[in-house]
Structures are given as structure tokens and as C-alpha cells.
Coordinates of C-alpha atoms in Angstrom, one line a residue:
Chain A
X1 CA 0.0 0.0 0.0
X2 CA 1.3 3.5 -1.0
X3 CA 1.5 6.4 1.8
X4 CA -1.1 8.4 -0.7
X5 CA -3.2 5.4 -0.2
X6 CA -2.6 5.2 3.2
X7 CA -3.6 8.6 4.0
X8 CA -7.0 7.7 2.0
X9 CA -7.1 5.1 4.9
X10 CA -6.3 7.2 7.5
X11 CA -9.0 6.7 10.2
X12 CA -11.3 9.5 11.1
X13 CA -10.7 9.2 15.1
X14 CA -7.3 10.2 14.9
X15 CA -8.6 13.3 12.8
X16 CA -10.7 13.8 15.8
X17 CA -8.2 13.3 18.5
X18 CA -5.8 15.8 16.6
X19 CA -8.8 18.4 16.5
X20 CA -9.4 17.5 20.1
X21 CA -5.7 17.7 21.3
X22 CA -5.4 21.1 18.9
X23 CA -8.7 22.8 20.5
X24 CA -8.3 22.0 24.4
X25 CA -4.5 22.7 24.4
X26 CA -4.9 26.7 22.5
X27 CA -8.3 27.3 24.7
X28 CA -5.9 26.8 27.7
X29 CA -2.8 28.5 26.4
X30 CA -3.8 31.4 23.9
X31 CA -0.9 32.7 21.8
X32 CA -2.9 36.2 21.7
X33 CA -3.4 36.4 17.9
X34 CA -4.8 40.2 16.6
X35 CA -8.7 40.2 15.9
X36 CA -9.6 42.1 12.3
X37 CA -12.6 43.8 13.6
X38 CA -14.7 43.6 9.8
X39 CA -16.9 46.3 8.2
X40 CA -20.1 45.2 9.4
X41 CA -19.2 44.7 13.0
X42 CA -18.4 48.4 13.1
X43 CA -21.2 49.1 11.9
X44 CA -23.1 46.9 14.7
X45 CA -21.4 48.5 17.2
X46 CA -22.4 52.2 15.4
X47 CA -26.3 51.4 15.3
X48 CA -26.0 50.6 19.0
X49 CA -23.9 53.6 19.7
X50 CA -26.7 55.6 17.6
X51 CA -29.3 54.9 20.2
X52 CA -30.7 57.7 21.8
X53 CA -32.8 57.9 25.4
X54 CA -36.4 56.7 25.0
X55 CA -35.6 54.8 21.7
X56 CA -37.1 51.2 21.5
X57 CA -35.0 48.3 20.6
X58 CA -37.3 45.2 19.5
X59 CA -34.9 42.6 20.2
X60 CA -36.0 39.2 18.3
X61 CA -34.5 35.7 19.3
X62 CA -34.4 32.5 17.8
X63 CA -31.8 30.5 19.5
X64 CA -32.3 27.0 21.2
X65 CA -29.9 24.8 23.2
X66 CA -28.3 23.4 20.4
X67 CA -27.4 26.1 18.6
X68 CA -26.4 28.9 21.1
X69 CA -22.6 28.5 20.3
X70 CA -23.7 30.0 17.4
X71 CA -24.9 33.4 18.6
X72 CA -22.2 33.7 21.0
X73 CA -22.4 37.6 20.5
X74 CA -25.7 37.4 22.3
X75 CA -24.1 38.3 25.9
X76 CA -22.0 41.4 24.6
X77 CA -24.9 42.1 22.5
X78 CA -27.1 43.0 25.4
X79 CA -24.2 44.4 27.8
X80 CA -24.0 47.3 25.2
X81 CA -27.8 47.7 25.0
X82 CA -27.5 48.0 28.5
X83 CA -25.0 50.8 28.6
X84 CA -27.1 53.0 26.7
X85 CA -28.5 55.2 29.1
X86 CA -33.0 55.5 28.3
X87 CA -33.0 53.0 25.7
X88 CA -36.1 50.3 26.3
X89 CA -36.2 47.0 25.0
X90 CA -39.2 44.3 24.1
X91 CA -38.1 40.7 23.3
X92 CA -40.0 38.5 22.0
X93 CA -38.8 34.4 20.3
X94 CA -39.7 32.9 17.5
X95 CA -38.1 29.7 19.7
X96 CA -39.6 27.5 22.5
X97 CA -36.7 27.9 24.7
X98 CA -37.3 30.9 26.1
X99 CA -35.5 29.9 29.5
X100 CA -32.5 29.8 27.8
X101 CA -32.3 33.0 26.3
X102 CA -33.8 34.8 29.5
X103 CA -30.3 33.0 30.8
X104 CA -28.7 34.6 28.4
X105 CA -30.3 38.4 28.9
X106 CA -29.3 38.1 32.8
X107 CA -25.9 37.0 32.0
X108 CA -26.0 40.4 30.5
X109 CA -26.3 41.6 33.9
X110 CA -29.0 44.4 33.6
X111 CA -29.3 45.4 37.1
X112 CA -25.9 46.3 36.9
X113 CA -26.8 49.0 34.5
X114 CA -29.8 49.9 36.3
X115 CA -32.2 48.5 33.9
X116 CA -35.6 46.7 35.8
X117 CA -38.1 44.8 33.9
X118 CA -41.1 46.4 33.4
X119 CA -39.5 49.6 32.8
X120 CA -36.4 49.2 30.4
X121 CA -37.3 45.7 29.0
X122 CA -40.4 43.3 28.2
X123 CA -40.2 39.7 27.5
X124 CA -43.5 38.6 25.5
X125 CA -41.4 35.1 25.5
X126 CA -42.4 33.1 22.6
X127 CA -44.8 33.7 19.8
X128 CA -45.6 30.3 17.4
X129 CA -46.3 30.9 13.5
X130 CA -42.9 32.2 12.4
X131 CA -43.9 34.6 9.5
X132 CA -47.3 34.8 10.9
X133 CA -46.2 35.8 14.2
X134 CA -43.8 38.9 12.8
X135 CA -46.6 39.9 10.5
X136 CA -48.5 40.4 13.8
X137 CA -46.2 42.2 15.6
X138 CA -46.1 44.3 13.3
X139 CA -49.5 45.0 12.5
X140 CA -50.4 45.6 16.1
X141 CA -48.1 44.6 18.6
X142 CA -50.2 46.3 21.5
X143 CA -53.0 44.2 19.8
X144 CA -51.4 41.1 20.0
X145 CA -50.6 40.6 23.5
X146 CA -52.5 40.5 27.1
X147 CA -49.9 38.8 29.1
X148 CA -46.1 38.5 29.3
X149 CA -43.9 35.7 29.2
X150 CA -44.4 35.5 32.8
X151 CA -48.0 35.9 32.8
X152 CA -47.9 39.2 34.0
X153 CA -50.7 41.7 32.1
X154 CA -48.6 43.8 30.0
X155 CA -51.1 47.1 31.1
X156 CA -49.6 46.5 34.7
X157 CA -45.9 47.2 33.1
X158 CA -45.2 51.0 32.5
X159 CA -43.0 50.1 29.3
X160 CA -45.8 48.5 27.5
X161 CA -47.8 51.8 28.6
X162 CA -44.9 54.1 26.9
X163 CA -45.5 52.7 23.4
X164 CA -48.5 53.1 20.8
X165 CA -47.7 49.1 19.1
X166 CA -46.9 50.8 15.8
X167 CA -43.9 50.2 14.2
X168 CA -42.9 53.8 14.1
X169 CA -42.2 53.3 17.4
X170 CA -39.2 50.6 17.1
X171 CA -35.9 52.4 16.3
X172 CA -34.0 49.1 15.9
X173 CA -34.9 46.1 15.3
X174 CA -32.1 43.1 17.1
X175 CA -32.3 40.0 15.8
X176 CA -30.0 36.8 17.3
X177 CA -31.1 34.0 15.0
X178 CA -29.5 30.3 15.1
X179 CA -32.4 28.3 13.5
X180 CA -35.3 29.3 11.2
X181 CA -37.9 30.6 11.6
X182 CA -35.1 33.5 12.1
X183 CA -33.9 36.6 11.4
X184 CA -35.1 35.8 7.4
X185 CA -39.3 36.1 9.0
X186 CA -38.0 38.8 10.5
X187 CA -37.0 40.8 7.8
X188 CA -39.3 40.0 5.3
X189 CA -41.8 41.2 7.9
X190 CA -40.9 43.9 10.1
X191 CA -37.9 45.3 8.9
X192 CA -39.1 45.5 4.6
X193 CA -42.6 46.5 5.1
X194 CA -41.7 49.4 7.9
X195 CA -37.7 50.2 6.7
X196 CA -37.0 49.3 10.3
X197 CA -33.3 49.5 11.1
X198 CA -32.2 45.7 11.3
X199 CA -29.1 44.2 12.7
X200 CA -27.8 40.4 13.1
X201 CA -26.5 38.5 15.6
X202 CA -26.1 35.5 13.8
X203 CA -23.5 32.1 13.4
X204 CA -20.6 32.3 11.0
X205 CA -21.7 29.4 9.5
X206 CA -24.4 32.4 7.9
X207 CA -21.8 34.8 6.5
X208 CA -22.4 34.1 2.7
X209 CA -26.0 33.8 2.9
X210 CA -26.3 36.7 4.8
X211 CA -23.9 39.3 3.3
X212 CA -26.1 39.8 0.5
X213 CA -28.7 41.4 3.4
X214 CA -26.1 43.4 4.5
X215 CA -24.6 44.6 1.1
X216 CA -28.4 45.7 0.3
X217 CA -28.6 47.4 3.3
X218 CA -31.4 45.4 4.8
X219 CA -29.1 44.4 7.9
X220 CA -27.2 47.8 8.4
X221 CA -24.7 45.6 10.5
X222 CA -23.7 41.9 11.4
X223 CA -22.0 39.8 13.9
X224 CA -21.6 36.1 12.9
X225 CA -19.7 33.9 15.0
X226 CA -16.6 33.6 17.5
X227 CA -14.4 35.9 15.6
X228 CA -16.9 38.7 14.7
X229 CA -18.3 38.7 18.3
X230 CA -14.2 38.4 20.0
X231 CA -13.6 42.2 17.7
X232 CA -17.1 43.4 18.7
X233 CA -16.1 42.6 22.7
X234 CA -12.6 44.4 22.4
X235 CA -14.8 47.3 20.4
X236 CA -17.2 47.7 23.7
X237 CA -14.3 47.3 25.6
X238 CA -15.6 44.0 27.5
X239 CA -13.2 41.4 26.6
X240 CA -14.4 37.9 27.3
X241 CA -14.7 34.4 26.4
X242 CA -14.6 35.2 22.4
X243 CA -11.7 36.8 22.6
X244 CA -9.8 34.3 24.1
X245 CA -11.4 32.0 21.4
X246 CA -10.0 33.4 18.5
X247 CA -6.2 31.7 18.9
X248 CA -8.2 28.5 18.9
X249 CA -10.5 29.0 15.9
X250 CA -7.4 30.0 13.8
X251 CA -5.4 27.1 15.2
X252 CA -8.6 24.8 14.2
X253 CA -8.8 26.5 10.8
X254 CA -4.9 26.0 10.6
X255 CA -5.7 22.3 11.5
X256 CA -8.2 22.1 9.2
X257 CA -6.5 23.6 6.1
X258 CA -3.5 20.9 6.5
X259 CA -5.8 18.1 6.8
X260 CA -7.8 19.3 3.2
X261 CA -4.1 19.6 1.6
X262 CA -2.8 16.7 2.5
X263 CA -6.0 14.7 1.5
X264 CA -6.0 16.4 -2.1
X265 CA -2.5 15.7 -2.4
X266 CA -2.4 12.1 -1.6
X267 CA -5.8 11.8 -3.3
X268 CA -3.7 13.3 -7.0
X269 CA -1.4 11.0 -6.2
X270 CA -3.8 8.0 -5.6
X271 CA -3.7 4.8 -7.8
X272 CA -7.3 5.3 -7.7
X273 CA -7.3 8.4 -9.6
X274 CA -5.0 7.2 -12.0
X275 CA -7.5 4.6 -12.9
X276 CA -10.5 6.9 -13.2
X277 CA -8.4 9.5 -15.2
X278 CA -7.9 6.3 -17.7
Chain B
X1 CA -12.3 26.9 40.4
X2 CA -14.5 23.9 39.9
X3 CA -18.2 24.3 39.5
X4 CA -20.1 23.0 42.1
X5 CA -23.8 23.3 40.1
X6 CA -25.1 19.9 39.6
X7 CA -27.0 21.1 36.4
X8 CA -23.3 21.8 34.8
X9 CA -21.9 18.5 35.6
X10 CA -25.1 17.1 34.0
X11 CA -24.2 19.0 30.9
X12 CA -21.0 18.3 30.5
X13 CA -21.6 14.5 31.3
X14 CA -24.1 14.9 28.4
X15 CA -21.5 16.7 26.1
X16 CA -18.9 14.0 26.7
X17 CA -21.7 11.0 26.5
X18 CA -22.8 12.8 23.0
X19 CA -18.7 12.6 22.1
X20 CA -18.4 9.0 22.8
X21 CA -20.4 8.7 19.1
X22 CA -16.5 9.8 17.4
X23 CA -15.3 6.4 18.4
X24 CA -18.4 4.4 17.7
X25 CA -22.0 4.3 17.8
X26 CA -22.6 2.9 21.3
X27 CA -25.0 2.9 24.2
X28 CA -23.5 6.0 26.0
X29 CA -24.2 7.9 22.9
X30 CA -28.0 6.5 22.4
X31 CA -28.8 7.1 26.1
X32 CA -27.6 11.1 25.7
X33 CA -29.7 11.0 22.4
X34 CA -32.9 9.7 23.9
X35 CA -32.6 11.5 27.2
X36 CA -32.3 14.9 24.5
X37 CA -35.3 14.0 22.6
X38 CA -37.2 13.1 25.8
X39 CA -36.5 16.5 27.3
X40 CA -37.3 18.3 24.0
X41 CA -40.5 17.0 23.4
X42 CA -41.9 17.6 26.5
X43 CA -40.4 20.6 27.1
X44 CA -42.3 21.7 23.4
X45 CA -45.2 20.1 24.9
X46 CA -45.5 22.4 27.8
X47 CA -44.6 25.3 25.8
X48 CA -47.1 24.6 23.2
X49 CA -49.8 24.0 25.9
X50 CA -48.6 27.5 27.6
X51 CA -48.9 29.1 24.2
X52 CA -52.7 27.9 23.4
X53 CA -53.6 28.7 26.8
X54 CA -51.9 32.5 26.8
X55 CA -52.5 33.1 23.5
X56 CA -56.0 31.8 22.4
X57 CA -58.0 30.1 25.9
X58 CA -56.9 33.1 27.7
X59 CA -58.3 36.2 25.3
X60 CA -61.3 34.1 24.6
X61 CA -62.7 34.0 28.4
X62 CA -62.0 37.6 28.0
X63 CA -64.4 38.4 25.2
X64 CA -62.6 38.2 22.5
X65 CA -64.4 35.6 20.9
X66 CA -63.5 35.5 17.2
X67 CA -60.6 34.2 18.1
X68 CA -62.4 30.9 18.0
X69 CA -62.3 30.4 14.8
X70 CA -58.5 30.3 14.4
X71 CA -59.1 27.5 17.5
X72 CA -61.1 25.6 15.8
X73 CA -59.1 25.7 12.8
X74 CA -56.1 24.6 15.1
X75 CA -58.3 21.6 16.1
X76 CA -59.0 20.1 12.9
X77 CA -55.8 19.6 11.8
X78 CA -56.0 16.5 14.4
X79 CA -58.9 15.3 12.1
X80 CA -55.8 14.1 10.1
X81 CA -55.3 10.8 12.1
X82 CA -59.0 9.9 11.6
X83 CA -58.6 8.4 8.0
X84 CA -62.7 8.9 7.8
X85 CA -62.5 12.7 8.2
X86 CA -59.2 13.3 6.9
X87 CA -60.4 15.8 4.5
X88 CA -61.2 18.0 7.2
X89 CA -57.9 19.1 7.9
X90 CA -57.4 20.3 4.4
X91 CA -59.3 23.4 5.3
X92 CA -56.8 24.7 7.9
X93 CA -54.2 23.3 6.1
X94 CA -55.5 25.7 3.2
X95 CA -55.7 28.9 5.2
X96 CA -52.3 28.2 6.6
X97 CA -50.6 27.9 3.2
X98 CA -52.7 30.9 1.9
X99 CA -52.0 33.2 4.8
X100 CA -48.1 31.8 4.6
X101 CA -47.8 32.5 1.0
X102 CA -49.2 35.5 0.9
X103 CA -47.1 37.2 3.8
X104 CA -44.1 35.8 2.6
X105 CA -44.9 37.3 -1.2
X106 CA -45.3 40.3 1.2
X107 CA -41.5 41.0 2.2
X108 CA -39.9 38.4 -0.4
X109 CA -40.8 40.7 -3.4
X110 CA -38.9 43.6 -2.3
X111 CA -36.2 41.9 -0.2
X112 CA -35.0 38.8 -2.0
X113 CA -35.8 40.4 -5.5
X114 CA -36.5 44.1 -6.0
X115 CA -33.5 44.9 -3.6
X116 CA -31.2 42.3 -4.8
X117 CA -31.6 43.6 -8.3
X118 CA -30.9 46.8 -6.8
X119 CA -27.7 45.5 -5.3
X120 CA -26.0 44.5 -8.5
X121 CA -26.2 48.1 -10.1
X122 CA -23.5 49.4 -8.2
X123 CA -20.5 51.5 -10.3
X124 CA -18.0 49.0 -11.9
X125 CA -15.3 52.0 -11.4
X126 CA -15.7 52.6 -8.0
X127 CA -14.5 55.8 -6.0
X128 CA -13.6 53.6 -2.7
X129 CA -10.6 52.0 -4.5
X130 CA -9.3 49.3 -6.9
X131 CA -10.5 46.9 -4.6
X132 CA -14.0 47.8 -4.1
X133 CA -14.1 48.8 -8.1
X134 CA -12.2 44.9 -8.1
X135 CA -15.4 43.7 -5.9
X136 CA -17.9 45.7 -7.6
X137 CA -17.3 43.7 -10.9
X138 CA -16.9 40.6 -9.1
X139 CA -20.7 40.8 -8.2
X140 CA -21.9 42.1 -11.5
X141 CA -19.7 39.3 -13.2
X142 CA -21.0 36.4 -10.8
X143 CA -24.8 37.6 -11.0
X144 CA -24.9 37.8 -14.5
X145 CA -23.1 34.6 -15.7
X146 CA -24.8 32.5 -13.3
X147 CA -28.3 33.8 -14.4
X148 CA -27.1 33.1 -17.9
X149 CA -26.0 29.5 -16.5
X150 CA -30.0 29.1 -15.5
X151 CA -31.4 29.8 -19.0
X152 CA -32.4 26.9 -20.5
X153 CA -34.4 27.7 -22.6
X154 CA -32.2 29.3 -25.9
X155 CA -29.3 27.0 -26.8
X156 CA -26.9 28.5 -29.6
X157 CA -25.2 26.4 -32.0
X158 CA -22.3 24.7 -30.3
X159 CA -20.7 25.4 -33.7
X160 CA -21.0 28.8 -33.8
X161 CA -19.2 31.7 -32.5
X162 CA -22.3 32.9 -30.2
X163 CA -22.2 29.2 -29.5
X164 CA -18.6 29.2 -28.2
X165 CA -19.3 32.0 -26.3
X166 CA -22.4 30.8 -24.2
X167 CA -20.3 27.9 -23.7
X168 CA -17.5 29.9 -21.7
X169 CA -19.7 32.3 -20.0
X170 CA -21.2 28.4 -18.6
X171 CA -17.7 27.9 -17.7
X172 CA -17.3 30.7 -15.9
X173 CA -20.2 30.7 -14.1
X174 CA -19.5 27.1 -13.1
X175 CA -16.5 27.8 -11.9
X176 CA -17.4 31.1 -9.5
X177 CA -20.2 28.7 -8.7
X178 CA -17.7 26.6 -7.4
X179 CA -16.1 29.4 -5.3
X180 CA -19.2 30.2 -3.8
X181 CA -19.7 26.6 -3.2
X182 CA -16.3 26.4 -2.0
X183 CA -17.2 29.3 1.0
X184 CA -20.4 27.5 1.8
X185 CA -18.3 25.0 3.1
X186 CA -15.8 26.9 4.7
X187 CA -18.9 28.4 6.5
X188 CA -19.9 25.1 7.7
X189 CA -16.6 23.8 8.8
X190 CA -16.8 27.3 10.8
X191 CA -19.7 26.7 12.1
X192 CA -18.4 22.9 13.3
X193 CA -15.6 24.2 14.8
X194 CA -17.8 27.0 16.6
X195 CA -20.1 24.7 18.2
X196 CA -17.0 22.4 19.3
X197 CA -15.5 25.1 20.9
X198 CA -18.3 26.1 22.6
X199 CA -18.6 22.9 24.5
X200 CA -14.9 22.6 24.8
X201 CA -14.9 26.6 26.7
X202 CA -17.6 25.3 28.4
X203 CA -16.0 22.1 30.0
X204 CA -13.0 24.1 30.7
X205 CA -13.7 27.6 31.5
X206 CA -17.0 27.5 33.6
X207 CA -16.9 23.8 34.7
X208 CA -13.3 23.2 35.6
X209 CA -12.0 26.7 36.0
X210 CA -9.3 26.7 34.0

């Protein structure tokens, strides 16, 4: 057997185990590469900065369990909402797991920023019908809704009091998508129809499909994945876990990019391909 | 310093029983999946339950009582498992694709075509640079060829010179098809590595300390 061939053998685990060894060792021992903070994370960062006191932010979520790796931006995301001073906040999921994302809104830490439900944020929790559901909102969000997530009646909540349930109202629209129905129901329905300011929290696994949003303008910024969201926390200032991920994801790239080499190369070389090629 | 929440050790026990699948399918593996799919459905169950309850039971008691009719339409979708009275369910089944349809003609129009079209007529010579004016006919270049790569319909003669040149513009748009399929899958193996990562930081930054 030839070494090309061999390397066609190769067994998958020890792929793995290199992967493995490769990830746990960099996560404990970054080498502290630079982060290129990209065009549209600046311009997440300015549509935050933008906000004014008394703006509305109508912060979508679709994120479940499986998938929350994926919007790891979602923490730094709301520390900056937090930080700007009068801005008030209704979320609402197109997701069953709303739990999980009011985890990820305390992590946040809003009391820290003296924000208090009721007055700076609203959780409506989760809304079936995807499309259906946005369309709603949008029509009449005031309409729509008796109780929050909590089962609370929004009239007792003084936020819910401030706002008339049109659109007009919403000066950004936030949207952390993992899964559909996403951010796509969102924008077809709430930011098209209304020319609502949109933005994207999103995975990098959703950079091509998504930069054509961006490049028409329809998400005015984007933050997609680890390395996005490790420039966005040194651009707030709030270092954290992503930006300790990035030596990792490059070394994991770096892993990744020898492996497809070396498998193409031994592949040319391969008595198979001779034989096909004939 | 070590976590000391029980629900954290139960997730990474999970994590690792769900890694155990790398070597080989085995019974560690099946017992994290089943446990998963357990929780989810009844987890959805209790959701769904709270969202009929909040959303339709509840505004109905309070006089809002068209909203029956969506209830009702909700209800016969269940006449699907009754092979008798299958037909029945058609009818929601009808308003949901109308309704879903038409709302998403709504946005889709002007988002995935109106403004997309809009997105390609952007100046070839740009006044950002040689790289955005490099970019700019990138995009034009791509969109075009690949829409020609879609027509069917009009075939020159192979022969001919139009013919040779519908053939290369084909080539060409295979080929930056390719690219594009090529960052697809750099997207995924990102996305892969992502999730990974996120159980590996998890294991070793708020479980173990480290």
C-alpha cells in the first residue's frame, strides 16, 4: 500500500483526537493572535452607539440549546444595549426555549446597568407561526398581546404603557437568530414592510448567505460567530470568552486547512485516480 | 475553580456522552440522544400547551371571541389521524398555506428580489478604490453569468461563435459557482468548529476553572 493510499485510509478518530488535542490545548494556552474587527461589525457597534434615550429596541431571538454557540455575540450584545443610558427593550422568540435566552439576557447583567423589567425591557417570550407571528407584531403589537412571558398583564408594566404598538415606534430592530424561523421572517416582515433598522446576531456558518442582506442594506450591520463577536467585545471594551477564542478557531482553521491539503495531495497522487483519469 | 452546580456536571456528562459517538455508535451515545429528545418533546409540549392557553384560551374568556375560529381551525388539523375525516384538515391546512404565502410574497418581493436587483447596479469604477471597483465587478460578473448559466431555454449552436461563447460564459459561471460553493463549506466547517469550541470553553472555562 502506498503512503497516498494510506492517508486515504487514515481513520477518522485520529482526525478527531488531533482536532481535540489542537482545541483543548490553545483554549488553555492562547498565543494572543490580533482580531480584524470587519466592516459590518463596526457598523453593529455604530447602530448601538446611535441609540438615543427613550428609543425602542425590538430585540428578536431565535436561538435553542443546540445552537447557542452559534450566537455567542448574544451576551455582549445586550451588555452594550444596557449601557445605553434610556433606551427600552421588548423581546420576543420565535423559539420554544425561552428559558435559555432569559439566561442569556441576565448574563448580560441588567441590574448592573440599572435596567428593571417592566420599565427598560419586556419579554412577550415566545410567539408560534414564524412569519405569521412577525406579521403580527407588526400589524399591532399592542394588539397582540395580554400577558407576558411570565404571565404578568402587560397594562400593569409601565414600558408596554410608553408605546402606541406601531412600528414607528421601534428604532431598531435586534435580531439573534440560530435556526429558522429567524432573522429571514424577521426581515421579510418587520424590517421591509416598515424600513426598520435591522441588525444580526447571527453564526458564521451564515456569512455568505447573509452578506447579501447586508450589502443591500437590509441588515445595516452583522456579527456572525466567534471571531466577529471576539472584535465586537474588544470594540465595547468587554473582553471575554470570544476573545480568548480566536487563537483556537485559527489554530482549528490551521488544523483544518493541512488536513484538506494533505488529502487532495495524496488523493492526485492516488492509484485510484489514476485509474479513473484512464 | 471547579463548579459546584449539579446542572453543569449534568451538561457536560451529556457533552462527553454525545462525544463517545467519534469512536463508535454505542450505548452512551443512544442514552444522551434519547434522554435529548425526551427533554425536547416535553419541554415543546409544555410550551405549546402554555402558548394555546396564553394566546388563544386566555383572550377568549376575556371576550374576545372570534378568536375561536383560528381554535377551531387549530383543532382540525387532528382530524388528520382519523382516515374517515381526513379531508377535514385540508381546510386549515389551506388557510395556513394561503395566509403563509401571501405574507411571505409580502417581504420576499422587495427583499430577495426588487432589492437584490438593486444591489447588483453598483459602479463598476468605484470611487472607494481598486478593490471595491475589483469587488464591484466581481458581483456584476457572478450575477450575471450564473443567471445566464440558468437559461435553458435558448441553446446557440455549439458550432457557432455565439455558440462558443455561451459555452465559456457556462464555464465561468460554473466555476465562480464553485467558489461560492467552496465558502459555503468553509462556512460550515466554521460553524463545526464553533459549536465544538463552545462545549470545549464550556468544559473548561466554567466547569473546571481553568
Amino acid at each position: 500500500m502506498s503512503l497516498a493510499e494510506k492517508i486515504l485510509r487514515l481513520d477518522r478518530r485520529v482526525i478527531f483526537v488531533i482536532i481535540f488535542i489542537v482545541g483543548v490545548y490553545f483554549a488553555i494556552n492562547p498565543i494572543g493572535f490580533p482580531v480584524i474587527t470587519q466592516p459590518w461589525v463596526n457598523d453593529f457597534y455604530s447602530e448601538i452607539e446611535a441609540l438615543q434615550p427613550g428609543d425602542i429596541v425590538l430585540v428578536h431571538w431565535s436561538v435553542q440549546a443546540t445552537s447557542a454557540e452559534q450566537v455567542a455575540g448574544a451576551v455582549p450584545t445586550m451588555q452594550h444595549l444596557y449601557r445605553q443610558e434610556g433606551i427600552k427593550m421588548i423581546h420576543f422568540s420565535l423559539g420554544i426555549q425561552v428559558d435559555l435566552l432569559d439566561q442569556l439576557i441576565d448574563e448580560g447583567n441588567p441590574a448592573a446597568h440599572g435596567k428593571t423589567y417592566g420599565e427598560d425591557w419586556i419579554q412577550l417570550g415566545y410567539i408560534a407561526g414564524g412569519e405569521t407571528a412577525c406579521a403580527a407584531i407588526g400589524s399591532d403589537i399592542k394588539g397582540n398581546f395580554q400577558n407576558d412571558w411570565y404571565g404578568t398583564p402587560l397594562n400593569n408594566l409601565k414600558l408596554w404603557n410608553e408605546i402606541s404598538g406601531s412600528m414607528k415606534d421601534i428604532k431598531l430592530i435586534v435580531s439573534l437568530s440560530s435556526f429558522d424561523p429567524g432573522s429571514d421572517a424577521v426581515r421579510r416582515q418587520l424590517q421591509v414592510p416598515y424600513e426598520t433598522p435591522m441588525i444580526l446576531v447571527g453564526g458564521a456558518g451564515g456569512l455568505t448567505a447573509n452578506m447579501q442582506w447586508y450589502n443591500t442594506k437590509q441588515y445595516l450591520g452583522m456579527l456572525l460567530g466567534m471571531t466577529d463577536n471576539s472584535a465586537y467585545e474588544i470594540l465595547i471594551n468587554m473582553p471575554g470568552i470570544a476573545a480568548r477564542s480566536t487563537d483556537v478557531l485559527s489554530m482549528l482553521y490551521v488544523v483544518a486547512i493541512v488536513f484538506i491539503v494533505i488529502g487532495n495531495m495524496a488523493y492526485l497522487m492516488s492509484p485510484q485516480r489514476r485509474l479513473r483519469l484512464r | 475553580m471547579i463548579s459546584t452546580n449539579i446542572g453543569m456536571w449534568v451538561g457536560a456528562i451529556f457533552t462527553i456522552l454525545v462525544w463517545t459517538f467519534l469512536y463508535k455508535d454505542n450505548d452512551l451515545y443512544v442514552f444522551a440522544e434519547y434522554t435529548y429528545v425526551g427533554v425536547s418533546v416535553g419541554y415543546g409540549f409544555a410550551v405549546a400547551v402554555k402558548n394555546i392557553i396564553d394566546m388563544g384560551i386566555t383572550p377568549i374568556t376575556s371576550g374576545e371571541t372570534l378568536l375561536i375560529i383560528p381554535l377551531i381551525l387549530g383543532f382540525l388539523l387532528y382530524t388528520n389521524f382519523v382516515p374517515k375525516y381526513r379531508w377535514v384538515s385540508r381546510w386549515p391546512m389551506a388557510v395556513l398555506v394561503g395566509l403563509g404565502v401571501g405574507l411571505a410574497m409580502r417581504g420576499a418581493i422587495k427583499s430577495d428580489f426588487i432589492d437584490q436587483i438593486r444591489g447588483t447596479l453598483i459602479p463598476l469604477v468605484s470611487n472607494e478604490g481598486p478593490l471595491q471597483s475589483f469587488n464591484n465587478i466581481l458581483i456584476v460578473v457572478t450575477v450575471v453569468t450564473i443567471l445566464y448559466y440558468f437559461v435553458y431555454t435558448v441553446e446557440p449552436n455549439p458550432n457557432s461563435g455565439l455558440g462558443i461563447v455561451s459555452k465559456n460564459i457556462r464555464t465561468l459561471a460554473r466555476a465562480l459557482m464553485m467558489v461560492g460553493f467552496g465558502a459555503a463549506y468553509g462556512n460550515v466547517m466554521m460553524y463545526r468548529f464553533t459549536i465544538f469550541l463552545g462545549r470545549v470553553q464550556y468544559i473548561l472555562y466554567d466547569l473546571l476553572g481553568l
